[in-house]
PDB file of C-alpha atoms in Angstrom:
ATOM      1  CA  UNK A 156      -3.642 -17.771  -0.974  1.00  0.00           C
ATOM      2  CA  UNK A 157      -1.439 -15.057  -2.440  1.00  0.00           C
ATOM      3  CA  UNK A 158      -2.562 -11.481  -1.814  1.00  0.00           C
ATOM      4  CA  UNK A 159      -1.244  -8.361  -3.508  1.00  0.00           C
ATOM      5  CA  UNK A 160      -2.023  -5.532  -1.104  1.00  0.00           C
ATOM      6  CA  UNK A 161      -1.010  -2.665  -3.403  1.00  0.00           C
ATOM      7  CA  UNK A 162      -1.634  -2.548  -7.142  1.00  0.00           C
ATOM      8  CA  UNK A 163      -2.052   0.390  -9.527  1.00  0.00           C
ATOM      9  CA  UNK A 164      -3.946  -1.376 -12.281  1.00  0.00           C
ATOM     10  CA  UNK A 165      -5.695   1.809 -13.423  1.00  0.00           C
ATOM     11  CA  UNK A 166      -2.304   3.175 -14.503  1.00  0.00           C
ATOM     12  CA  UNK A 167      -1.850   3.821 -18.234  1.00  0.00           C
ATOM     13  CA  UNK A 168       0.867   1.154 -18.373  1.00  0.00           C
ATOM     14  CA  UNK A 169      -1.973  -1.390 -18.252  1.00  0.00           C
ATOM     15  CA  UNK A 170      -4.323   0.208 -20.775  1.00  0.00           C
ATOM     16  CA  UNK A 171      -3.434  -2.272 -23.518  1.00  0.00           C
ATOM     17  CA  UNK A 172      -3.863  -5.488 -21.535  1.00  0.00           C
ATOM     18  CA  UNK A 173      -5.421  -4.766 -18.120  1.00  0.00           C
ATOM     19  CA  UNK A 174      -7.801  -7.737 -18.131  1.00  0.00           C
ATOM     20  CA  UNK A 175      -5.038 -10.093 -19.274  1.00  0.00           C
ATOM     21  CA  UNK A 176      -2.859  -8.905 -16.393  1.00  0.00           C
ATOM     22  CA  UNK A 177      -5.680  -9.617 -13.948  1.00  0.00           C
ATOM     23  CA  UNK A 178      -6.190 -13.063 -15.482  1.00  0.00           C
ATOM     24  CA  UNK A 179      -2.462 -13.825 -15.144  1.00  0.00           C
ATOM     25  CA  UNK A 180      -2.568 -12.848 -11.489  1.00  0.00           C
ATOM     26  CA  UNK A 181      -5.421 -15.245 -10.843  1.00  0.00           C
ATOM     27  CA  UNK A 182      -3.648 -18.007 -12.745  1.00  0.00           C
ATOM     28  CA  UNK A 183      -0.597 -17.423 -10.520  1.00  0.00           C
ATOM     29  CA  UNK A 184      -2.722 -17.977  -7.401  1.00  0.00           C
ATOM     30  CA  UNK A 185      -3.369 -14.355  -6.427  1.00  0.00           C
ATOM     31  CA  UNK A 186      -6.740 -14.470  -4.690  1.00  0.00           C
ATOM     32  CA  UNK A 187      -7.076 -10.818  -3.702  1.00  0.00           C
ATOM     33  CA  UNK A 188      -5.746  -7.445  -4.799  1.00  0.00           C
ATOM     34  CA  UNK A 189      -6.149  -3.925  -3.432  1.00  0.00           C
ATOM     35  CA  UNK A 190      -6.294  -1.275  -6.147  1.00  0.00           C
ATOM     36  CA  UNK A 191      -4.737   1.931  -4.836  1.00  0.00           C
ATOM     37  CA  UNK A 192      -6.008   5.442  -5.546  1.00  0.00           C
ATOM     38  CA  UNK A 193      -3.249   7.890  -6.486  1.00  0.00           C
ATOM     39  CA  UNK A 194      -5.492  10.967  -6.506  1.00  0.00           C
ATOM     40  CA  UNK A 195      -9.120  11.575  -5.710  1.00  0.00           C
ATOM     41  CA  UNK A 196      -9.801  12.770  -9.253  1.00  0.00           C
ATOM     42  CA  UNK A 197      -8.867   9.260 -10.457  1.00  0.00           C
ATOM     43  CA  UNK A 198     -11.217   7.481  -8.059  1.00  0.00           C
ATOM     44  CA  UNK A 199     -13.679   6.496 -10.788  1.00  0.00           C
ATOM     45  CA  UNK A 200     -10.875   4.748 -12.706  1.00  0.00           C
ATOM     46  CA  UNK A 201      -9.824   2.990  -9.513  1.00  0.00           C
ATOM     47  CA  UNK A 202     -13.414   1.996  -8.752  1.00  0.00           C
ATOM     48  CA  UNK A 203     -13.832   0.600 -12.249  1.00  0.00           C
ATOM     49  CA  UNK A 204     -10.943  -1.790 -11.640  1.00  0.00           C
ATOM     50  CA  UNK A 205     -12.498  -2.758  -8.304  1.00  0.00           C
ATOM     51  CA  UNK A 206     -15.666  -3.934 -10.010  1.00  0.00           C
ATOM     52  CA  UNK A 207     -13.986  -7.344 -10.008  1.00  0.00           C
ATOM     53  CA  UNK A 208     -15.064  -9.355  -6.938  1.00  0.00           C
ATOM     54  CA  UNK A 209     -11.446 -10.172  -6.022  1.00  0.00           C
ATOM     55  CA  UNK A 210     -10.207  -6.553  -6.289  1.00  0.00           C
ATOM     56  CA  UNK A 211     -10.906  -3.911  -3.649  1.00  0.00           C
ATOM     57  CA  UNK A 212     -10.029  -0.215  -3.609  1.00  0.00           C
ATOM     58  CA  UNK A 213      -8.739   2.692  -1.585  1.00  0.00           C
ATOM     59  CA  UNK A 214      -9.395   6.414  -1.902  1.00  0.00           C
ATOM     60  CA  UNK A 215      -6.794   9.130  -1.487  1.00  0.00           C
ATOM     61  CA  UNK A 216      -4.200  11.427  -3.010  1.00  0.00           C
ATOM     62  CA  UNK A 217      -0.487  10.654  -3.235  1.00  0.00           C
ATOM     63  CA  UNK A 218       1.880  13.360  -1.951  1.00  0.00           C
ATOM     64  CA  UNK A 219       3.136  13.918  -5.498  1.00  0.00           C
ATOM     65  CA  UNK A 220      -0.400  14.954  -6.444  1.00  0.00           C
ATOM     66  CA  UNK A 221      -1.207  16.981  -3.322  1.00  0.00           C
ATOM     67  CA  UNK A 222      -0.464  20.248  -5.143  1.00  0.00           C
ATOM     68  CA  UNK A 223      -3.413  19.581  -7.475  1.00  0.00           C
ATOM     69  CA  UNK A 224      -5.878  19.292  -4.594  1.00  0.00           C
ATOM     70  CA  UNK A 225      -4.372  21.356  -1.763  1.00  0.00           C
ATOM     71  CA  UNK A 226      -7.722  21.869  -0.033  1.00  0.00           C
ATOM     72  CA  UNK A 227      -8.738  18.208  -0.015  1.00  0.00           C
ATOM     73  CA  UNK A 228     -10.875  17.639   3.059  1.00  0.00           C
ATOM     74  CA  UNK A 229     -11.481  14.698   5.316  1.00  0.00           C
ATOM     75  CA  UNK A 230     -15.197  15.045   4.545  1.00  0.00           C
ATOM     76  CA  UNK A 231     -14.565  14.460   0.826  1.00  0.00           C
ATOM     77  CA  UNK A 232     -12.571  11.340   1.597  1.00  0.00           C
ATOM     78  CA  UNK A 233     -15.149  10.052   4.065  1.00  0.00           C
ATOM     79  CA  UNK A 234     -17.917  10.470   1.494  1.00  0.00           C
ATOM     80  CA  UNK A 235     -16.004   8.480  -1.135  1.00  0.00           C
ATOM     81  CA  UNK A 236     -15.007   5.867   1.446  1.00  0.00           C
ATOM     82  CA  UNK A 237     -18.685   5.046   1.974  1.00  0.00           C
ATOM     83  CA  UNK A 238     -18.467   3.011  -1.232  1.00  0.00           C
ATOM     84  CA  UNK A 239     -18.584  -0.642  -0.077  1.00  0.00           C
ATOM     85  CA  UNK A 240     -15.598  -1.563  -2.256  1.00  0.00           C
ATOM     86  CA  UNK A 241     -13.337   0.936  -0.473  1.00  0.00           C
ATOM     87  CA  UNK A 242     -11.188  -0.705   2.197  1.00  0.00           C
ATOM     88  CA  UNK A 243      -8.534   1.931   2.948  1.00  0.00           C
ATOM     89  CA  UNK A 244      -7.615   5.612   2.907  1.00  0.00           C
ATOM     90  CA  UNK A 245      -4.665   6.597   0.712  1.00  0.00           C
ATOM     91  CA  UNK A 246      -2.136   6.259  -0.722  1.00  0.00           C
ATOM     92  CA  UNK A 247      -1.075   9.401   1.091  1.00  0.00           C
ATOM     93  CA  UNK A 248       1.906  10.753   2.975  1.00  0.00           C
ATOM     94  CA  UNK A 249       5.130  12.659   2.446  1.00  0.00           C
ATOM     95  CA  UNK A 250       7.742  12.480  -0.300  1.00  0.00           C
ATOM     96  CA  UNK A 251      10.710  14.797   0.239  1.00  0.00           C
ATOM     97  CA  UNK A 252      12.827  13.042  -2.399  1.00  0.00           C
ATOM     98  CA  UNK A 253      11.055  14.454  -5.424  1.00  0.00           C
ATOM     99  CA  UNK A 254       9.192  17.324  -3.703  1.00  0.00           C
ATOM    100  CA  UNK A 255       6.642  17.375  -6.518  1.00  0.00           C
ATOM    101  CA  UNK A 256       4.272  19.147  -4.129  1.00  0.00           C
ATOM    102  CA  UNK A 257       5.276  21.792  -1.567  1.00  0.00           C
ATOM    103  CA  UNK A 258       6.077  20.186   1.760  1.00  0.00           C
ATOM    104  CA  UNK A 259       3.508  22.210   3.699  1.00  0.00           C
ATOM    105  CA  UNK A 260       0.820  21.177   1.207  1.00  0.00           C
ATOM    106  CA  UNK A 261       1.885  17.541   1.478  1.00  0.00           C
ATOM    107  CA  UNK A 262       1.569  17.702   5.256  1.00  0.00           C
ATOM    108  CA  UNK A 263      -1.823  19.435   5.182  1.00  0.00           C
ATOM    109  CA  UNK A 264      -3.289  16.953   2.704  1.00  0.00           C
ATOM    110  CA  UNK A 265      -1.776  14.059   4.648  1.00  0.00           C
ATOM    111  CA  UNK A 266      -3.453  15.212   7.862  1.00  0.00           C
ATOM    112  CA  UNK A 267      -6.800  15.317   6.036  1.00  0.00           C
ATOM    113  CA  UNK A 268      -6.304  11.640   5.197  1.00  0.00           C
ATOM    114  CA  UNK A 269      -5.467  10.870   8.817  1.00  0.00           C
ATOM    115  CA  UNK A 270      -8.706  12.510   9.921  1.00  0.00           C
ATOM    116  CA  UNK A 271     -10.646  10.450   7.373  1.00  0.00           C
ATOM    117  CA  UNK A 272      -8.971   7.230   8.528  1.00  0.00           C
ATOM    118  CA  UNK A 273      -9.828   8.073  12.112  1.00  0.00           C
ATOM    119  CA  UNK A 274     -13.474   8.814  11.256  1.00  0.00           C
ATOM    120  CA  UNK A 275     -14.051   5.794   9.007  1.00  0.00           C
ATOM    121  CA  UNK A 276     -11.957   3.280  10.936  1.00  0.00           C
ATOM    122  CA  UNK A 277     -10.261   2.306   7.677  1.00  0.00           C
ATOM    123  CA  UNK A 278      -6.480   1.803   7.545  1.00  0.00           C
ATOM    124  CA  UNK A 279      -4.286   4.671   6.376  1.00  0.00           C
ATOM    125  CA  UNK A 280      -2.026   3.581   3.486  1.00  0.00           C
ATOM    126  CA  UNK A 281       1.131   5.633   4.018  1.00  0.00           C
ATOM    127  CA  UNK A 282       3.818   6.571   1.496  1.00  0.00           C
ATOM    128  CA  UNK A 283       6.968   8.055   3.008  1.00  0.00           C
ATOM    129  CA  UNK A 284      10.285   8.859   1.370  1.00  0.00           C
ATOM    130  CA  UNK A 285      13.156  10.829   2.868  1.00  0.00           C
ATOM    131  CA  UNK A 286      10.762  12.337   5.405  1.00  0.00           C
ATOM    132  CA  UNK A 287      11.348  10.055   8.382  1.00  0.00           C
ATOM    133  CA  UNK A 288      11.480  12.636  11.155  1.00  0.00           C
ATOM    134  CA  UNK A 289       8.510  14.681   9.960  1.00  0.00           C
ATOM    135  CA  UNK A 290       6.464  11.566   9.232  1.00  0.00           C
ATOM    136  CA  UNK A 291       7.150  10.163  12.690  1.00  0.00           C
ATOM    137  CA  UNK A 292       6.186  13.466  14.306  1.00  0.00           C
ATOM    138  CA  UNK A 293       2.904  13.716  12.381  1.00  0.00           C
ATOM    139  CA  UNK A 294       1.937  10.107  13.053  1.00  0.00           C
ATOM    140  CA  UNK A 295       2.614  10.450  16.782  1.00  0.00           C
ATOM    141  CA  UNK A 296       0.916  13.841  17.010  1.00  0.00           C
ATOM    142  CA  UNK A 297      -2.193  12.644  15.193  1.00  0.00           C
ATOM    143  CA  UNK A 298      -2.317   9.331  17.042  1.00  0.00           C
ATOM    144  CA  UNK A 299      -2.264  11.191  20.345  1.00  0.00           C
ATOM    145  CA  UNK A 300      -5.306  13.169  19.161  1.00  0.00           C
ATOM    146  CA  UNK A 301      -7.183   9.950  18.424  1.00  0.00           C
ATOM    147  CA  UNK A 302      -6.031   6.499  17.285  1.00  0.00           C
ATOM    148  CA  UNK A 303      -6.179   5.251  13.721  1.00  0.00           C
ATOM    149  CA  UNK A 304      -4.710   2.257  11.913  1.00  0.00           C
ATOM    150  CA  UNK A 305      -1.507   2.669   9.916  1.00  0.00           C
ATOM    151  CA  UNK A 306      -0.085   0.678   7.019  1.00  0.00           C
ATOM    152  CA  UNK A 307       3.441   1.711   6.051  1.00  0.00           C
ATOM    153  CA  UNK A 308       3.345   0.757   2.388  1.00  0.00           C
ATOM    154  CA  UNK A 309       6.454  -0.414   0.499  1.00  0.00           C
ATOM    155  CA  UNK A 310       8.547   0.367   3.550  1.00  0.00           C
ATOM    156  CA  UNK A 311      12.090   1.422   2.662  1.00  0.00           C
ATOM    157  CA  UNK A 312      12.711   4.096   5.288  1.00  0.00           C
ATOM    158  CA  UNK A 313      15.019   3.770   8.257  1.00  0.00           C
ATOM    159  CA  UNK A 314      14.821   1.722  11.450  1.00  0.00           C
ATOM    160  CA  UNK A 315      13.981   4.748  13.609  1.00  0.00           C
ATOM    161  CA  UNK A 316      10.736   5.540  11.791  1.00  0.00           C
ATOM    162  CA  UNK A 317       9.915   1.832  11.646  1.00  0.00           C
ATOM    163  CA  UNK A 318      10.230   1.631  15.435  1.00  0.00           C
ATOM    164  CA  UNK A 319       8.108   4.764  15.937  1.00  0.00           C
ATOM    165  CA  UNK A 320       5.401   3.439  13.626  1.00  0.00           C
ATOM    166  CA  UNK A 321       5.502  -0.040  15.171  1.00  0.00           C
ATOM    167  CA  UNK A 322       4.970   1.522  18.599  1.00  0.00           C
ATOM    168  CA  UNK A 323       1.730   2.976  17.215  1.00  0.00           C
ATOM    169  CA  UNK A 324       0.632  -0.500  16.104  1.00  0.00           C
ATOM    170  CA  UNK A 325       1.447  -0.025  12.429  1.00  0.00           C
ATOM    171  CA  UNK A 326       1.493  -2.742   9.812  1.00  0.00           C
ATOM    172  CA  UNK A 327       4.267  -2.862   7.217  1.00  0.00           C
ATOM    173  CA  UNK A 328       4.181  -3.881   3.573  1.00  0.00           C
ATOM    174  CA  UNK A 329       7.154  -5.471   1.814  1.00  0.00           C
ATOM    175  CA  UNK A 330       7.677  -4.950  -1.924  1.00  0.00           C
ATOM    176  CA  UNK A 331       9.998  -6.180  -4.654  1.00  0.00           C
ATOM    177  CA  UNK A 332      12.696  -3.824  -3.384  1.00  0.00           C
ATOM    178  CA  UNK A 333      13.463  -6.521  -0.801  1.00  0.00           C
ATOM    179  CA  UNK A 334      14.776  -8.693  -3.652  1.00  0.00           C
ATOM    180  CA  UNK A 335      17.205  -6.070  -4.981  1.00  0.00           C
ATOM    181  CA  UNK A 336      20.868  -6.932  -4.491  1.00  0.00           C
ATOM    182  CA  UNK A 337      21.773  -3.528  -3.033  1.00  0.00           C
ATOM    183  CA  UNK A 338      18.833  -3.376  -0.610  1.00  0.00           C
ATOM    184  CA  UNK A 339      20.447  -4.977   2.447  1.00  0.00           C
ATOM    185  CA  UNK A 340      19.440  -1.957   4.558  1.00  0.00           C
ATOM    186  CA  UNK A 341      15.814  -2.632   3.648  1.00  0.00           C
ATOM    187  CA  UNK A 342      16.176  -6.311   4.506  1.00  0.00           C
ATOM    188  CA  UNK A 343      17.687  -5.402   7.882  1.00  0.00           C
ATOM    189  CA  UNK A 344      14.608  -3.367   8.746  1.00  0.00           C
ATOM    190  CA  UNK A 345      12.320  -6.184   7.558  1.00  0.00           C
ATOM    191  CA  UNK A 346      14.050  -8.572   9.980  1.00  0.00           C
ATOM    192  CA  UNK A 347      13.066  -6.284  12.868  1.00  0.00           C
ATOM    193  CA  UNK A 348       9.448  -5.668  11.862  1.00  0.00           C
ATOM    194  CA  UNK A 349       6.674  -7.109  14.059  1.00  0.00           C
ATOM    195  CA  UNK A 350       6.152 -10.515  12.491  1.00  0.00           C
ATOM    196  CA  UNK A 351       2.381 -10.521  12.907  1.00  0.00           C
ATOM    197  CA  UNK A 352       1.993  -7.179  11.109  1.00  0.00           C
ATOM    198  CA  UNK A 353       3.761  -7.755   7.762  1.00  0.00           C
ATOM    199  CA  UNK A 354       2.018  -8.035   4.392  1.00  0.00           C
ATOM    200  CA  UNK A 355       3.296  -8.108   0.799  1.00  0.00           C
ATOM    201  CA  UNK A 356       2.688  -6.081  -2.353  1.00  0.00           C
ATOM    202  CA  UNK A 357       3.947  -5.471  -5.859  1.00  0.00           C
ATOM    203  CA  UNK A 358       3.179  -1.735  -6.240  1.00  0.00           C
ATOM    204  CA  UNK A 359       2.774  -2.626  -9.907  1.00  0.00           C
ATOM    205  CA  UNK A 360       3.577  -1.388 -12.503  1.00  0.00           C
ATOM    206  CA  UNK A 361       6.625  -0.255 -10.501  1.00  0.00           C
ATOM    207  CA  UNK A 362       9.378  -2.091  -8.598  1.00  0.00           C
ATOM    208  CA  UNK A 363       9.284  -5.479 -10.283  1.00  0.00           C
ATOM    209  CA  UNK A 364      11.072  -8.055  -8.120  1.00  0.00           C
ATOM    210  CA  UNK A 365      14.044 -10.085  -9.201  1.00  0.00           C
ATOM    211  CA  UNK A 366      14.024 -11.904 -11.665  1.00  0.00           C
ATOM    212  CA  UNK A 367      11.749  -9.397 -13.443  1.00  0.00           C
ATOM    213  CA  UNK A 368      13.535  -6.228 -12.345  1.00  0.00           C
ATOM    214  CA  UNK A 369      13.496  -3.577 -15.053  1.00  0.00           C
ATOM    215  CA  UNK A 370      10.259  -4.817 -16.580  1.00  0.00           C
ATOM    216  CA  UNK A 371       6.716  -3.688 -15.958  1.00  0.00           C
ATOM    217  CA  UNK A 372       5.591  -5.201 -12.680  1.00  0.00           C
ATOM    218  CA  UNK A 373       2.322  -7.082 -12.300  1.00  0.00           C
ATOM    219  CA  UNK A 374       0.402  -8.802  -9.489  1.00  0.00           C
ATOM    220  CA  UNK A 375       1.387 -12.265 -10.709  1.00  0.00           C
ATOM    221  CA  UNK A 376       4.912 -11.531  -9.467  1.00  0.00           C
ATOM    222  CA  UNK A 377       3.918 -11.115  -5.812  1.00  0.00           C
ATOM    223  CA  UNK A 378       4.965 -14.711  -5.135  1.00  0.00           C
ATOM    224  CA  UNK A 379       8.596 -13.630  -5.562  1.00  0.00           C
ATOM    225  CA  UNK A 380       8.142 -10.973  -2.886  1.00  0.00           C
ATOM    226  CA  UNK A 381       6.586 -13.496  -0.527  1.00  0.00           C
ATOM    227  CA  UNK A 382       9.422 -15.961  -1.108  1.00  0.00           C
ATOM    228  CA  UNK A 383      12.006 -13.287  -0.344  1.00  0.00           C
ATOM    229  CA  UNK A 384      10.156 -12.266   2.819  1.00  0.00           C
ATOM    230  CA  UNK A 385      10.192 -15.902   3.945  1.00  0.00           C
ATOM    231  CA  UNK A 386      13.934 -16.086   3.335  1.00  0.00           C
ATOM    232  CA  UNK A 387      14.626 -12.817   5.175  1.00  0.00           C
ATOM    233  CA  UNK A 388      12.563 -13.789   8.214  1.00  0.00           C
ATOM    234  CA  UNK A 389      13.602 -17.444   8.299  1.00  0.00           C
ATOM    235  CA  UNK A 390      10.043 -18.614   7.718  1.00  0.00           C
ATOM    236  CA  UNK A 391       8.890 -21.478   5.556  1.00  0.00           C
ATOM    237  CA  UNK A 392       6.952 -20.401   2.492  1.00  0.00           C
ATOM    238  CA  UNK A 393       3.755 -21.802   3.986  1.00  0.00           C
ATOM    239  CA  UNK A 394       4.397 -19.937   7.219  1.00  0.00           C
ATOM    240  CA  UNK A 395       5.027 -16.680   5.352  1.00  0.00           C
ATOM    241  CA  UNK A 396       1.841 -17.119   3.355  1.00  0.00           C
ATOM    242  CA  UNK A 397      -0.225 -17.809   6.474  1.00  0.00           C
ATOM    243  CA  UNK A 398       1.278 -14.950   8.479  1.00  0.00           C
ATOM    244  CA  UNK A 399       0.889 -12.349   5.735  1.00  0.00           C
ATOM    245  CA  UNK A 400      -2.647 -13.515   5.005  1.00  0.00           C
ATOM    246  CA  UNK A 401      -3.640 -13.140   8.660  1.00  0.00           C
ATOM    247  CA  UNK A 402      -2.005  -9.715   8.806  1.00  0.00           C
ATOM    248  CA  UNK A 403      -3.736  -8.606   5.609  1.00  0.00           C
ATOM    249  CA  UNK A 404      -7.199  -9.414   6.921  1.00  0.00           C
ATOM    250  CA  UNK A 405      -6.369  -7.795  10.255  1.00  0.00           C
ATOM    251  CA  UNK A 406      -5.522  -4.465   8.634  1.00  0.00           C
ATOM    252  CA  UNK A 407      -8.022  -4.575   5.759  1.00  0.00           C
ATOM    253  CA  UNK A 408     -10.863  -5.767   7.941  1.00  0.00           C
ATOM    254  CA  UNK A 409     -13.636  -4.415   5.712  1.00  0.00           C
ATOM    255  CA  UNK A 410     -12.909  -7.345   3.392  1.00  0.00           C
ATOM    256  CA  UNK A 411     -15.041 -10.312   4.547  1.00  0.00           C
ATOM    257  CA  UNK A 412     -12.548 -13.128   4.950  1.00  0.00           C
ATOM    258  CA  UNK A 413     -15.202 -15.821   5.328  1.00  0.00           C
ATOM    259  CA  UNK A 414     -16.615 -15.068   1.879  1.00  0.00           C
ATOM    260  CA  UNK A 415     -13.164 -15.088   0.334  1.00  0.00           C
ATOM    261  CA  UNK A 416     -11.881 -18.284   1.863  1.00  0.00           C
ATOM    262  CA  UNK A 417     -15.120 -20.166   2.309  1.00  0.00           C
ATOM    263  CA  UNK A 418     -16.382 -22.078   5.383  1.00  0.00           C
TER     264      UNK A 418
END
């Protein structure tokens, strides 16, 4: 079964044909999707997408949006995460490339998400860009205060942060960037990731994989990401599918695998 661990189907890019996009994903063999919350104020839109039995949800605020909710608390996140369709906390983290929110606000809001992940036991879906050292320090500092599960989403940062996160037991998600011709540095890091803790995603509508690069991305294209992961790791396609499926259910363990896959 194909699984897209990170979709943004509530985004306005899908307003004209959202249900058709979901139908195409199913027709392409995508059995599960995780609809990602970009800011808490959008949670109802996210939850509406997750009304589908094969789509689950997260709750959180992206670092770009942290400035709009600088006092977001762990308690708010925990309350929303009580919804039975919520399977993760985030997307959250640090983005020092665009700096659309002040860095201190990003860090404060990120730590609130960590606290919520720790309290709920749900995985923390982490976005990090050009913030490797600070991200590593926060993850290690918070993990020392009490463990929580980490998913480094769409990982494109360096090998040092990857090693620090892996030492904390983190999972890693591979996106369409792995198919880009100029992304050999990303592929090098993927080769070194813990093989039992890798999953795949599209991050649609962004980052469409080759051969769709430059177009709107959609979950139906996740097969191209999986195929590239198999090539990078030297796995057969069946092996890549089995490994990423096992890793997905290990990190998103609120999703009942037996009901999805049958007896």
